[in-house]
Amino acid sequence: MYLIVLAIVCCVISITDISYRKIHNSILAMLFIFQCLLSPLDIHMTTFLLVLTLGLISYVFMWFGAGDIKYAAILSLTIPLTDLPWAYVLTGFSGGLIAVIYWMKSKVISDECHIKNGIPYGVAISVGFYLVIFVQIAPHI
């Protein structure tokens, strides 16, 4: 049940990020409560704080938006520190694929007024972090 609800929330966040390039704090607050109270996995505050710290540094350099950072930090609550590199690798690959798709789309559709700047990285975060969480729970299914 946890994985299904988490998948639905990740899809809602991804669709919102694609549509508006924004991840709303209200959805993130619900996800935070869901992660803390209903997750069958242990809560890893060290991972959460590390992702939040690295995220804030990347926000200062304008590499990521604040919503993306908060989203990754909340999802990292259930990811052990040893699995965090896998979450980042999967997120990077997903983000690279999305970047290629958006680049190809911009070459085919050259209407500048309809192209938004940036890549909706919430989608890549959803894929990368969800897969790591899924792999943790999968042996118990």
PDB file of C-alpha atoms in Angstrom:
ATOM      1  CA  MET A   1       0.000   0.000   0.000  1.00  0.00           C
ATOM      2  CA  TYR A   2       2.869   2.376   0.863  1.00  0.00           C
ATOM      3  CA  LEU A   3       4.483   1.967  -2.572  1.00  0.00           C
ATOM      4  CA  ILE A   4       1.197   2.614  -4.381  1.00  0.00           C
ATOM      5  CA  VAL A   5       0.464   5.807  -2.450  1.00  0.00           C
ATOM      6  CA  LEU A   6       4.071   6.946  -2.866  1.00  0.00           C
ATOM      7  CA  ALA A   7       3.883   6.289  -6.624  1.00  0.00           C
ATOM      8  CA  ILE A   8       0.679   8.329  -6.884  1.00  0.00           C
ATOM      9  CA  VAL A   9       2.200  11.239  -4.950  1.00  0.00           C
ATOM     10  CA  CYS A  10       5.354  11.081  -7.102  1.00  0.00           C
ATOM     11  CA  CYS A  11       3.204  11.165 -10.259  1.00  0.00           C
ATOM     12  CA  VAL A  12       1.214  14.160  -8.995  1.00  0.00           C
ATOM     13  CA  ILE A  13       4.433  16.015  -8.161  1.00  0.00           C
ATOM     14  CA  SER A  14       5.932  15.127 -11.554  1.00  0.00           C
ATOM     15  CA  ILE A  15       2.856  16.319 -13.451  1.00  0.00           C
ATOM     16  CA  THR A  16       2.789  19.550 -11.439  1.00  0.00           C
ATOM     17  CA  ASP A  17       6.490  20.092 -12.110  1.00  0.00           C
ATOM     18  CA  ILE A  18       6.062  19.478 -15.850  1.00  0.00           C
ATOM     19  CA  SER A  19       3.022  21.759 -16.067  1.00  0.00           C
ATOM     20  CA  TYR A  20       4.040  24.648 -13.830  1.00  0.00           C
ATOM     21  CA  ARG A  21       7.783  24.130 -13.093  1.00  0.00           C
ATOM     22  CA  LYS A  22       6.853  24.289  -9.414  1.00  0.00           C
ATOM     23  CA  ILE A  23       6.521  21.750  -6.615  1.00  0.00           C
ATOM     24  CA  HIS A  24       3.961  23.028  -4.121  1.00  0.00           C
ATOM     25  CA  ASN A  25       4.805  23.079  -0.425  1.00  0.00           C
ATOM     26  CA  SER A  26       1.387  21.666   0.494  1.00  0.00           C
ATOM     27  CA  ILE A  27       2.085  18.454  -1.439  1.00  0.00           C
ATOM     28  CA  LEU A  28       5.572  18.270   0.071  1.00  0.00           C
ATOM     29  CA  ALA A  29       4.143  18.703   3.586  1.00  0.00           C
ATOM     30  CA  MET A  30       1.716  15.830   2.990  1.00  0.00           C
ATOM     31  CA  LEU A  31       4.557  13.691   1.629  1.00  0.00           C
ATOM     32  CA  PHE A  32       6.702  14.515   4.665  1.00  0.00           C
ATOM     33  CA  ILE A  33       3.957  13.423   7.062  1.00  0.00           C
ATOM     34  CA  PHE A  34       3.319  10.319   4.958  1.00  0.00           C
ATOM     35  CA  GLN A  35       7.015   9.403   4.956  1.00  0.00           C
ATOM     36  CA  CYS A  36       7.399   9.927   8.706  1.00  0.00           C
ATOM     37  CA  LEU A  37       4.220   8.217   9.875  1.00  0.00           C
ATOM     38  CA  LEU A  38       3.319   5.538   7.339  1.00  0.00           C
ATOM     39  CA  SER A  39       6.582   4.348   5.838  1.00  0.00           C
ATOM     40  CA  PRO A  40       7.421   0.710   6.616  1.00  0.00           C
ATOM     41  CA  LEU A  41      11.095   1.647   6.311  1.00  0.00           C
ATOM     42  CA  ASP A  42      13.301   3.227   8.939  1.00  0.00           C
ATOM     43  CA  ILE A  43      13.669   7.002   8.969  1.00  0.00           C
ATOM     44  CA  HIS A  44      17.218   8.161   8.181  1.00  0.00           C
ATOM     45  CA  MET A  45      17.751  11.697   9.480  1.00  0.00           C
ATOM     46  CA  THR A  46      21.435  11.676   8.479  1.00  0.00           C
ATOM     47  CA  THR A  47      20.532  11.097   4.840  1.00  0.00           C
ATOM     48  CA  PHE A  48      17.777  13.710   5.043  1.00  0.00           C
ATOM     49  CA  LEU A  49      20.134  16.341   6.477  1.00  0.00           C
ATOM     50  CA  LEU A  50      22.887  15.501   3.981  1.00  0.00           C
ATOM     51  CA  VAL A  51      20.525  15.814   1.000  1.00  0.00           C
ATOM     52  CA  LEU A  52      19.107  19.041   2.409  1.00  0.00           C
ATOM     53  CA  THR A  53      22.597  20.511   2.955  1.00  0.00           C
ATOM     54  CA  LEU A  54      23.874  19.515  -0.495  1.00  0.00           C
ATOM     55  CA  GLY A  55      20.624  20.792  -1.954  1.00  0.00           C
ATOM     56  CA  LEU A  56      20.940  24.174  -0.290  1.00  0.00           C
ATOM     57  CA  ILE A  57      24.475  24.504  -1.644  1.00  0.00           C
ATOM     58  CA  SER A  58      23.234  23.669  -5.149  1.00  0.00           C
ATOM     59  CA  TYR A  59      20.374  26.155  -4.699  1.00  0.00           C
ATOM     60  CA  VAL A  60      22.866  28.930  -3.915  1.00  0.00           C
ATOM     61  CA  PHE A  61      24.540  28.228  -7.268  1.00  0.00           C
ATOM     62  CA  MET A  62      21.080  28.062  -8.930  1.00  0.00           C
ATOM     63  CA  TRP A  63      21.590  24.483 -10.135  1.00  0.00           C
ATOM     64  CA  PHE A  64      18.283  23.279  -8.677  1.00  0.00           C
ATOM     65  CA  GLY A  65      15.074  24.854  -7.486  1.00  0.00           C
ATOM     66  CA  ALA A  66      14.040  24.902  -3.845  1.00  0.00           C
ATOM     67  CA  GLY A  67      11.090  22.583  -4.483  1.00  0.00           C
ATOM     68  CA  ASP A  68      13.339  19.974  -6.078  1.00  0.00           C
ATOM     69  CA  ILE A  69      15.672  20.105  -3.094  1.00  0.00           C
ATOM     70  CA  LYS A  70      12.871  19.749  -0.552  1.00  0.00           C
ATOM     71  CA  TYR A  71      11.352  16.916  -2.589  1.00  0.00           C
ATOM     72  CA  ALA A  72      14.624  14.970  -2.754  1.00  0.00           C
ATOM     73  CA  ALA A  73      15.239  15.539   0.958  1.00  0.00           C
ATOM     74  CA  ILE A  74      11.789  14.262   1.921  1.00  0.00           C
ATOM     75  CA  LEU A  75      12.134  11.173  -0.267  1.00  0.00           C
ATOM     76  CA  SER A  76      15.586  10.540   1.209  1.00  0.00           C
ATOM     77  CA  LEU A  77      14.061  10.093   4.666  1.00  0.00           C
ATOM     78  CA  THR A  78      13.596   6.387   3.897  1.00  0.00           C
ATOM     79  CA  ILE A  79      16.862   5.848   2.035  1.00  0.00           C
ATOM     80  CA  PRO A  80      19.903   4.611   3.980  1.00  0.00           C
ATOM     81  CA  LEU A  81      23.090   6.615   3.560  1.00  0.00           C
ATOM     82  CA  THR A  82      24.719   3.666   1.760  1.00  0.00           C
ATOM     83  CA  ASP A  83      21.985   3.698  -0.918  1.00  0.00           C
ATOM     84  CA  LEU A  84      21.987   7.470  -1.438  1.00  0.00           C
ATOM     85  CA  PRO A  85      24.603   7.378  -4.237  1.00  0.00           C
ATOM     86  CA  TRP A  86      22.323   5.015  -6.187  1.00  0.00           C
ATOM     87  CA  ALA A  87      19.453   7.463  -5.815  1.00  0.00           C
ATOM     88  CA  TYR A  88      21.635  10.256  -7.199  1.00  0.00           C
ATOM     89  CA  VAL A  89      22.922   8.093 -10.072  1.00  0.00           C
ATOM     90  CA  LEU A  90      19.412   7.014 -11.081  1.00  0.00           C
ATOM     91  CA  THR A  91      18.191  10.596 -10.764  1.00  0.00           C
ATOM     92  CA  GLY A  92      21.091  11.785 -12.930  1.00  0.00           C
ATOM     93  CA  PHE A  93      20.382   9.231 -15.642  1.00  0.00           C
ATOM     94  CA  SER A  94      16.679  10.076 -15.579  1.00  0.00           C
ATOM     95  CA  GLY A  95      17.467  13.787 -15.717  1.00  0.00           C
ATOM     96  CA  GLY A  96      19.836  13.233 -18.633  1.00  0.00           C
ATOM     97  CA  LEU A  97      17.151  11.369 -20.546  1.00  0.00           C
ATOM     98  CA  ILE A  98      14.646  14.133 -19.836  1.00  0.00           C
ATOM     99  CA  ALA A  99      17.193  16.756 -20.949  1.00  0.00           C
ATOM    100  CA  VAL A 100      17.716  14.929 -24.265  1.00  0.00           C
ATOM    101  CA  ILE A 101      13.947  14.691 -24.783  1.00  0.00           C
ATOM    102  CA  TYR A 102      13.496  18.409 -24.067  1.00  0.00           C
ATOM    103  CA  TRP A 103      16.440  19.300 -26.316  1.00  0.00           C
ATOM    104  CA  MET A 104      15.024  17.225 -29.189  1.00  0.00           C
ATOM    105  CA  LYS A 105      11.597  18.750 -28.603  1.00  0.00           C
ATOM    106  CA  SER A 106      13.086  22.256 -28.784  1.00  0.00           C
ATOM    107  CA  LYS A 107      14.722  21.404 -32.123  1.00  0.00           C
ATOM    108  CA  VAL A 108      11.482  20.079 -33.597  1.00  0.00           C
ATOM    109  CA  ILE A 109       9.237  22.773 -32.121  1.00  0.00           C
ATOM    110  CA  SER A 110      11.002  26.102 -32.504  1.00  0.00           C
ATOM    111  CA  ASP A 111       8.117  28.238 -31.237  1.00  0.00           C
ATOM    112  CA  GLU A 112      10.012  30.232 -28.597  1.00  0.00           C
ATOM    113  CA  CYS A 113       6.929  31.553 -26.806  1.00  0.00           C
ATOM    114  CA  HIS A 114       5.811  28.067 -25.716  1.00  0.00           C
ATOM    115  CA  ILE A 115       9.160  26.770 -24.447  1.00  0.00           C
ATOM    116  CA  LYS A 116       9.735  27.167 -20.713  1.00  0.00           C
ATOM    117  CA  ASN A 117      13.263  27.474 -19.399  1.00  0.00           C
ATOM    118  CA  GLY A 118      14.745  24.613 -17.459  1.00  0.00           C
ATOM    119  CA  ILE A 119      13.980  20.959 -17.090  1.00  0.00           C
ATOM    120  CA  PRO A 120      11.316  19.632 -14.701  1.00  0.00           C
ATOM    121  CA  TYR A 121      13.785  17.791 -12.483  1.00  0.00           C
ATOM    122  CA  GLY A 122      11.026  16.647 -10.135  1.00  0.00           C
ATOM    123  CA  VAL A 123      10.352  13.878 -12.656  1.00  0.00           C
ATOM    124  CA  ALA A 124      13.947  12.648 -12.465  1.00  0.00           C
ATOM    125  CA  ILE A 125      13.898  12.843  -8.665  1.00  0.00           C
ATOM    126  CA  SER A 126      10.670  10.839  -8.633  1.00  0.00           C
ATOM    127  CA  VAL A 127      12.160   8.095 -10.792  1.00  0.00           C
ATOM    128  CA  GLY A 128      15.571   7.910  -9.122  1.00  0.00           C
ATOM    129  CA  PHE A 129      14.500   8.032  -5.504  1.00  0.00           C
ATOM    130  CA  TYR A 130      11.355   5.916  -5.987  1.00  0.00           C
ATOM    131  CA  LEU A 131      13.362   3.105  -7.597  1.00  0.00           C
ATOM    132  CA  VAL A 132      15.760   3.004  -4.644  1.00  0.00           C
ATOM    133  CA  ILE A 133      12.845   2.939  -2.170  1.00  0.00           C
ATOM    134  CA  PHE A 134      11.128   0.238  -4.244  1.00  0.00           C
ATOM    135  CA  VAL A 135      14.243  -1.956  -4.265  1.00  0.00           C
ATOM    136  CA  GLN A 136      14.449  -1.685  -0.470  1.00  0.00           C
ATOM    137  CA  ILE A 137      10.864  -2.884  -0.028  1.00  0.00           C
ATOM    138  CA  ALA A 138      10.749  -5.374  -2.938  1.00  0.00           C
ATOM    139  CA  PRO A 139      12.434  -8.273  -1.081  1.00  0.00           C
ATOM    140  CA  HIS A 140       9.672  -8.044   1.546  1.00  0.00           C
ATOM    141  CA  ILE A 141       6.766  -8.185  -0.925  1.00  0.00           C
TER     142      ILE A 141
END
